[in-house]
Amino acid sequence: MTKQVRNTAAKTAVMEMLSQSSTALSHGEIYQSLAETCDRVTVYRILDRLIEEGVAHRIALSDGTVKYALCEQCGDGHHHAHSHLHFNCVLCGGVSCLEVEIPHVQLPRKYKMHDVSLVVNGLCAACNS
Amino acid sequence: MTKQVRNTAAKTAVMEMLSQSSTALSHGEIYQSLAETCDRVTVYRILDRLIEEGVAHRIALSDGTVKYALCEQCGDGHHHAHSHLHFNCVLCGGVSCLEVEIPHVQLPRKYKMHDVSLVVNGLCAACNS
DNA sequence: CATTTATTGCAACATAGTTGCAATAATTTA
DNA sequence: TAAATTATTGCAACTATGTTGCAATAAATG
């Protein structure tokens, strides 16, 4: 039988925070916003579990920074490639998923593509004025 | 007057290593290959300097891991966007720059693109047999 | 309400990256 | 070639980020 899933206060708080936020959040940002009401490690494990459950996904920015976001538009829970791009605003620092098709890239012969990670840095709509 | 550049044994060794390597290397990999003949911090600073000089560039993989590679095909020293993609083989773990044009992506209105980071995970030519 | 076991907190650890400062050594200049 | 200049290094110390084991806690099930 498959491992059961429990909803705890901490997990609910993390999900709430991610769902309220207009930007993807790092572990540290989440931990601090929780006013440190639960352990650092717990936040890591909750995030791991949310990803495991297909509720959230991990985003690595172009400098290696890791952020987390809910899988809003991604429908049902089954695991799938997130073939949307991630936008990182150089002004406000915000990170958001843009539901833009990633154009096909042609690889050299014999190369096999599994998945793609596309991060665009620039000015978001709010900052570009 | 502009800051002078000095060539030291450590710096030469790092450049040699990067130039011999068929894959981009992490700080840790470089440090260990140097048999720890120079300090950890020195390796960080050499890598920073190589990037500053436009000789090398930093690559963040889709899991946030950071690697370094020389700017082989990138010609003269002036700073420029590296608009090629980075390929990460899921089997051998190798990371290489592929000189493939990154197709243009259309952003939503008001978004302004500065630069793009594209990482493709999959099987490299050598591992795909 | 009792049982099961997923989840948490804590301690301890591992890795990655940064900063200040005094000592060293690559260039430049005399 | 020797002296002066200053980029570079090594060391110590620190911060940030992520992981693991284990005992204690608390959801969910019956």
Short mmCIF file of C-alpha atoms (C1' of nucleotides) in Angstrom, two decimals:
data_model
loop_
_atom_site.label_atom_id
_atom_site.label_comp_id
_atom_site.label_asym_id
_atom_site.label_seq_id
_atom_site.Cartn_x
_atom_site.Cartn_y
_atom_site.Cartn_z
CA MET A 1 0.00 0.00 0.00
CA THR A 2 1.12 3.50 -0.77
CA LYS A 3 2.51 5.71 1.93
CA GLN A 4 -0.15 7.84 3.53
CA VAL A 5 -0.06 11.62 3.37
CA ARG A 6 -0.72 13.70 6.48
CA ASN A 7 -1.68 17.34 6.63
CA THR A 8 0.05 19.19 9.37
CA ALA A 9 -0.02 22.79 10.47
CA ALA A 10 3.48 23.42 9.15
CA LYS A 11 2.78 21.89 5.77
CA THR A 12 -0.45 23.84 5.41
CA ALA A 13 1.37 27.04 6.33
CA VAL A 14 4.04 26.45 3.68
CA MET A 15 1.45 25.71 1.02
CA GLU A 16 -0.57 28.75 2.01
CA MET A 17 2.52 30.91 1.79
CA LEU A 18 3.46 29.59 -1.63
CA SER A 19 -0.08 30.00 -2.89
CA GLN A 20 -0.37 33.59 -1.63
CA SER A 21 3.01 34.61 -3.00
CA SER A 22 3.34 36.24 -6.38
CA THR A 23 6.88 34.97 -6.66
CA ALA A 24 8.63 31.67 -6.15
CA LEU A 25 10.25 31.48 -2.72
CA SER A 26 13.51 30.10 -1.44
CA HIS A 27 13.78 27.81 1.56
CA GLY A 28 15.19 30.66 3.60
CA GLU A 29 12.42 33.05 2.67
CA ILE A 30 9.80 30.50 3.64
CA TYR A 31 11.52 29.66 6.89
CA GLN A 32 11.80 33.30 7.91
CA SER A 33 8.22 34.13 6.95
CA LEU A 34 7.13 31.27 9.17
CA ALA A 35 8.70 33.39 11.88
CA GLU A 36 10.73 30.33 12.67
CA THR A 37 7.77 28.56 14.21
CA CYS A 38 9.10 25.28 12.95
CA ASP A 39 12.51 23.85 12.38
CA ARG A 40 14.70 24.62 9.38
CA VAL A 41 14.91 20.93 8.61
CA THR A 42 11.14 20.57 8.72
CA VAL A 43 10.79 23.21 6.02
CA TYR A 44 13.25 21.31 3.82
CA ARG A 45 11.32 18.10 4.34
CA ILE A 46 7.94 19.70 3.68
CA LEU A 47 9.26 21.14 0.43
CA ASP A 48 10.65 17.77 -0.56
CA ARG A 49 7.29 16.19 0.16
CA LEU A 50 5.34 18.79 -1.78
CA ILE A 51 7.54 18.09 -4.77
CA GLU A 52 7.18 14.35 -4.27
CA GLU A 53 3.41 14.82 -4.25
CA GLY A 54 3.55 16.88 -7.43
CA VAL A 55 2.14 19.94 -5.68
CA ALA A 56 5.24 22.09 -5.97
CA HIS A 57 8.35 22.22 -8.10
CA ARG A 58 11.90 23.34 -7.67
CA ILE A 59 13.39 26.15 -9.74
CA ALA A 60 17.11 26.74 -10.12
CA LEU A 61 17.90 30.27 -11.24
CA SER A 62 20.77 31.13 -13.54
CA ASP A 63 23.05 31.79 -10.57
CA GLY A 64 22.23 28.48 -8.94
CA THR A 65 19.80 29.86 -6.38
CA VAL A 66 16.94 27.45 -5.68
CA LYS A 67 13.31 28.57 -5.38
CA TYR A 68 10.04 26.75 -4.92
CA ALA A 69 6.64 27.35 -6.47
CA LEU A 70 3.32 25.60 -6.58
CA CYS A 71 2.32 23.84 -9.77
CA GLU A 72 -0.63 26.12 -10.49
CA GLN A 73 -1.58 25.47 -14.06
CA CYS A 74 -0.27 21.98 -14.08
CA GLY A 75 -3.57 20.28 -13.41
CA ASP A 76 -3.82 16.81 -11.96
CA GLY A 77 -1.27 15.40 -9.62
CA HIS A 78 0.70 13.01 -11.80
CA HIS A 79 4.36 13.76 -12.27
CA HIS A 80 5.19 15.52 -15.50
CA ALA A 81 7.82 17.69 -17.06
CA HIS A 82 7.31 21.36 -16.33
CA SER A 83 7.98 22.63 -19.79
CA HIS A 84 7.26 26.22 -18.98
CA LEU A 85 9.90 28.86 -18.48
CA HIS A 86 10.90 30.69 -15.34
CA PHE A 87 11.30 34.42 -15.35
CA ASN A 88 13.61 36.19 -12.93
CA CYS A 89 13.25 39.94 -12.67
CA VAL A 90 16.60 41.66 -12.23
CA LEU A 91 14.94 44.61 -10.48
CA CYS A 92 12.47 43.21 -7.97
CA GLY A 93 14.08 39.78 -7.84
CA GLY A 94 10.75 38.06 -8.34
CA VAL A 95 10.59 34.63 -9.94
CA SER A 96 7.50 33.48 -11.76
CA CYS A 97 6.41 30.69 -14.06
CA LEU A 98 5.37 31.87 -17.48
CA GLU A 99 3.10 29.54 -19.36
CA VAL A 100 4.95 30.01 -22.60
CA GLU A 101 5.75 27.06 -24.83
CA ILE A 102 9.46 26.44 -24.89
CA PRO A 103 10.49 26.29 -28.52
CA HIS A 104 12.09 23.09 -29.71
CA VAL A 105 15.87 23.07 -29.74
CA GLN A 106 17.77 20.93 -32.21
CA LEU A 107 20.57 18.97 -30.59
CA PRO A 108 23.59 17.52 -32.39
CA ARG A 109 23.35 13.95 -33.69
CA LYS A 110 23.13 11.18 -31.12
CA TYR A 111 22.15 13.54 -28.32
CA LYS A 112 18.90 12.62 -26.60
CA MET A 113 16.90 15.28 -24.80
CA HIS A 114 15.09 14.34 -21.61
CA ASP A 115 14.02 17.69 -20.24
CA VAL A 116 14.80 21.35 -20.49
CA SER A 117 15.26 24.12 -17.96
CA LEU A 118 14.82 27.63 -19.27
CA VAL A 119 15.37 30.71 -17.14
CA VAL A 120 14.93 34.19 -18.56
CA ASN A 121 16.39 37.16 -16.73
CA GLY A 122 15.03 40.61 -17.40
CA LEU A 123 12.36 43.10 -16.37
CA CYS A 124 8.95 41.87 -15.32
CA ALA A 125 5.78 43.68 -16.36
CA ALA A 126 5.52 45.53 -13.05
CA CYS A 127 9.12 46.76 -13.07
CA ASN A 128 9.24 47.65 -16.77
CA SER A 129 7.67 51.08 -16.72
CA MET B 1 44.79 52.85 -14.95
CA THR B 2 43.25 49.40 -15.22
CA LYS B 3 44.14 46.73 -12.74
CA GLN B 4 46.98 44.56 -13.92
CA VAL B 5 46.59 40.85 -14.46
CA ARG B 6 49.17 38.41 -13.14
CA ASN B 7 49.73 34.87 -14.23
CA THR B 8 50.44 32.57 -11.36
CA ALA B 9 51.08 28.86 -11.16
CA ALA B 10 47.69 28.21 -9.58
CA LYS B 11 45.82 30.21 -12.17
CA THR B 12 47.66 28.52 -15.01
CA ALA B 13 46.88 25.12 -13.49
CA VAL B 14 43.17 25.92 -13.26
CA MET B 15 43.05 27.15 -16.84
CA GLU B 16 44.99 24.11 -18.02
CA MET B 17 42.58 21.83 -16.22
CA LEU B 18 39.53 23.53 -17.68
CA SER B 19 41.02 23.50 -21.14
CA GLN B 20 41.93 19.79 -20.96
CA SER B 21 38.56 18.77 -19.57
CA SER B 22 35.79 17.57 -21.84
CA THR B 23 33.23 18.68 -19.29
CA ALA B 24 32.61 21.77 -17.24
CA LEU B 25 33.98 21.42 -13.73
CA SER B 26 32.76 22.45 -10.31
CA HIS B 27 34.88 24.32 -7.80
CA GLY B 28 35.22 21.13 -5.76
CA GLU B 29 36.31 19.05 -8.72
CA ILE B 30 38.97 21.58 -9.63
CA TYR B 31 40.18 21.89 -6.08
CA GLN B 32 40.52 18.14 -5.67
CA SER B 33 42.23 17.66 -9.02
CA LEU B 34 44.75 20.25 -7.98
CA ALA B 35 45.55 17.69 -5.26
CA GLU B 36 44.90 20.52 -2.85
CA THR B 37 48.17 22.21 -3.75
CA CYS B 38 46.51 25.54 -3.21
CA ASP B 39 43.82 26.82 -0.93
CA ARG B 40 40.09 26.32 -1.46
CA VAL B 41 39.61 30.08 -1.33
CA THR B 42 42.29 30.65 -3.93
CA VAL B 43 40.43 28.43 -6.37
CA TYR B 44 37.26 30.45 -5.81
CA ARG B 45 39.15 33.67 -6.43
CA ILE B 46 40.89 32.36 -9.53
CA LEU B 47 37.55 31.30 -10.98
CA ASP B 48 36.07 34.70 -10.19
CA ARG B 49 38.98 36.35 -11.91
CA LEU B 50 38.77 34.15 -15.00
CA ILE B 51 35.13 35.12 -15.34
CA GLU B 52 35.94 38.75 -14.76
CA GLU B 53 38.51 38.52 -17.55
CA GLY B 54 35.99 36.89 -19.85
CA VAL B 55 38.06 33.72 -20.12
CA ALA B 56 35.60 31.44 -18.34
CA HIS B 57 31.91 31.41 -17.56
CA ARG B 58 29.73 30.04 -14.82
CA ILE B 59 27.05 27.44 -15.52
CA ALA B 60 24.17 26.71 -13.16
CA LEU B 61 22.62 23.31 -13.79
CA SER B 62 18.94 22.59 -13.38
CA ASP B 63 19.49 21.42 -9.81
CA GLY B 64 21.42 24.56 -8.87
CA THR B 65 24.88 22.99 -9.07
CA VAL B 66 27.48 25.43 -10.35
CA LYS B 67 30.12 24.49 -12.92
CA TYR B 68 32.80 26.40 -14.75
CA ALA B 69 33.98 26.21 -18.34
CA LEU B 70 36.28 28.17 -20.61
CA CYS B 71 34.75 30.38 -23.26
CA GLU B 72 36.16 28.41 -26.17
CA GLN B 73 34.29 29.61 -29.19
CA CYS B 74 33.56 33.00 -27.79
CA GLY B 75 36.39 34.83 -29.51
CA ASP B 76 37.79 38.08 -28.20
CA GLY B 77 37.79 39.06 -24.58
CA HIS B 78 34.94 41.54 -24.30
CA HIS B 79 32.05 40.56 -22.07
CA HIS B 80 29.04 39.19 -23.90
CA ALA B 81 25.99 37.07 -23.38
CA HIS B 82 26.68 33.38 -23.77
CA SER B 83 23.66 32.53 -25.81
CA HIS B 84 24.55 28.90 -26.24
CA LEU B 85 22.96 26.08 -24.30
CA HIS B 86 24.45 23.82 -21.69
CA PHE B 87 23.96 20.08 -21.90
CA ASN B 88 24.02 17.92 -18.80
CA CYS B 89 24.25 14.18 -19.38
CA VAL B 90 22.18 12.23 -16.87
CA LEU B 91 24.43 9.18 -17.26
CA CYS B 92 28.03 10.38 -17.16
CA GLY B 93 27.18 13.66 -15.47
CA GLY B 94 29.20 15.61 -18.03
CA VAL B 95 28.34 19.21 -18.76
CA SER B 96 29.21 20.77 -22.08
CA CYS B 97 28.46 23.88 -24.08
CA LEU B 98 26.63 23.22 -27.32
CA GLU B 99 26.96 25.91 -29.91
CA VAL B 100 23.33 25.75 -30.85
CA GLU B 101 21.34 28.91 -31.40
CA ILE B 102 18.77 29.32 -28.67
CA PRO B 103 15.43 29.89 -30.38
CA HIS B 104 13.66 33.11 -29.62
CA VAL B 105 11.01 32.93 -26.91
CA GLN B 106 8.04 35.26 -26.94
CA LEU B 107 7.40 36.84 -23.55
CA PRO B 108 4.10 38.34 -22.41
CA ARG B 109 3.55 42.05 -23.05
CA LYS B 110 5.67 44.48 -21.06
CA TYR B 111 8.26 41.85 -20.18
CA LYS B 112 11.78 42.72 -21.24
CA MET B 113 14.31 39.96 -21.80
CA HIS B 114 17.93 40.57 -20.84
CA ASP B 115 19.45 37.14 -21.10
CA VAL B 116 18.53 33.50 -21.18
CA SER B 117 19.90 30.42 -19.49
CA LEU B 118 19.07 27.12 -21.13
CA VAL B 119 20.07 23.77 -19.68
CA VAL B 120 19.15 20.53 -21.41
CA ASN B 121 19.31 17.27 -19.48
CA GLY B 122 19.56 14.02 -21.39
CA LEU B 123 22.01 11.58 -22.92
CA CYS B 124 25.19 12.85 -24.51
CA ALA B 125 26.52 11.36 -27.74
CA ALA B 126 28.99 9.13 -25.94
CA CYS B 127 26.42 7.71 -23.50
CA ASN B 128 23.62 7.30 -26.05
CA SER B 129 24.57 3.97 -27.61
"C1'" DC C 1 -9.80 5.74 22.65
"C1'" DA C 2 -5.87 2.90 21.22
"C1'" DT C 3 -2.83 1.86 17.44
"C1'" DT C 4 0.01 2.85 13.65
"C1'" DT C 5 3.37 5.38 11.50
"C1'" DA C 6 4.11 9.95 9.12
"C1'" DT C 7 6.03 13.97 10.75
"C1'" DT C 8 8.70 16.91 13.70
"C1'" DG C 9 12.68 18.84 16.48
"C1'" DC C 10 17.19 18.49 17.74
"C1'" DA C 11 21.95 17.65 17.28
"C1'" DA C 12 25.42 16.94 14.34
"C1'" DC C 13 27.35 16.93 10.13
"C1'" DA C 14 28.65 18.09 5.08
"C1'" DT C 15 29.19 21.21 1.34
"C1'" DA C 16 29.38 25.78 -0.84
"C1'" DG C 17 30.78 30.33 -0.77
"C1'" DT C 18 32.62 34.87 1.48
"C1'" DT C 19 35.65 38.22 3.98
"C1'" DG C 20 39.70 40.34 6.39
"C1'" DC C 21 44.40 40.45 6.91
"C1'" DA C 22 49.14 39.56 6.90
"C1'" DA C 23 52.60 37.16 4.01
"C1'" DT C 24 54.12 36.04 -0.61
"C1'" DA C 25 55.49 36.70 -5.17
"C1'" DA C 26 54.61 38.50 -10.18
"C1'" DT C 27 55.48 42.64 -12.66
"C1'" DT C 28 57.27 47.09 -13.34
"C1'" DT C 29 60.68 50.53 -12.83
"C1'" DA C 30 64.95 52.31 -11.82
"C1'" DT D 1 69.59 42.90 -11.56
"C1'" DA D 2 67.67 44.90 -7.46
"C1'" DA D 3 63.99 47.65 -5.35
"C1'" DA D 4 59.33 49.04 -5.31
"C1'" DT D 5 54.54 48.17 -6.23
"C1'" DT D 6 50.57 45.72 -5.62
"C1'" DA D 7 48.05 41.47 -7.30
"C1'" DT D 8 47.65 37.14 -5.38
"C1'" DT D 9 47.77 33.66 -1.86
"C1'" DG D 10 46.99 31.15 2.64
"C1'" DC D 11 44.85 31.06 6.82
"C1'" DA D 12 41.27 31.68 10.09
"C1'" DA D 13 36.77 32.53 10.77
"C1'" DC D 14 32.37 33.02 9.30
"C1'" DT D 15 27.63 32.55 6.75
"C1'" DA D 16 24.42 30.04 3.96
"C1'" DT D 17 22.59 25.85 2.32
"C1'" DG D 18 21.42 21.15 2.56
"C1'" DT D 19 21.45 16.27 4.74
"C1'" DT D 20 21.00 12.38 8.15
"C1'" DG D 21 19.85 9.68 12.44
"C1'" DC D 22 17.03 9.23 16.20
"C1'" DA D 23 13.79 9.82 19.78
"C1'" DA D 24 9.45 12.35 20.63
"C1'" DT D 25 5.11 14.00 18.78
"C1'" DA D 26 0.81 13.88 16.66
"C1'" DA D 27 -2.25 12.83 12.33
"C1'" DA D 28 -5.21 9.40 10.61
"C1'" DT D 29 -7.36 4.87 10.95
"C1'" DG D 30 -10.03 1.38 13.22
#
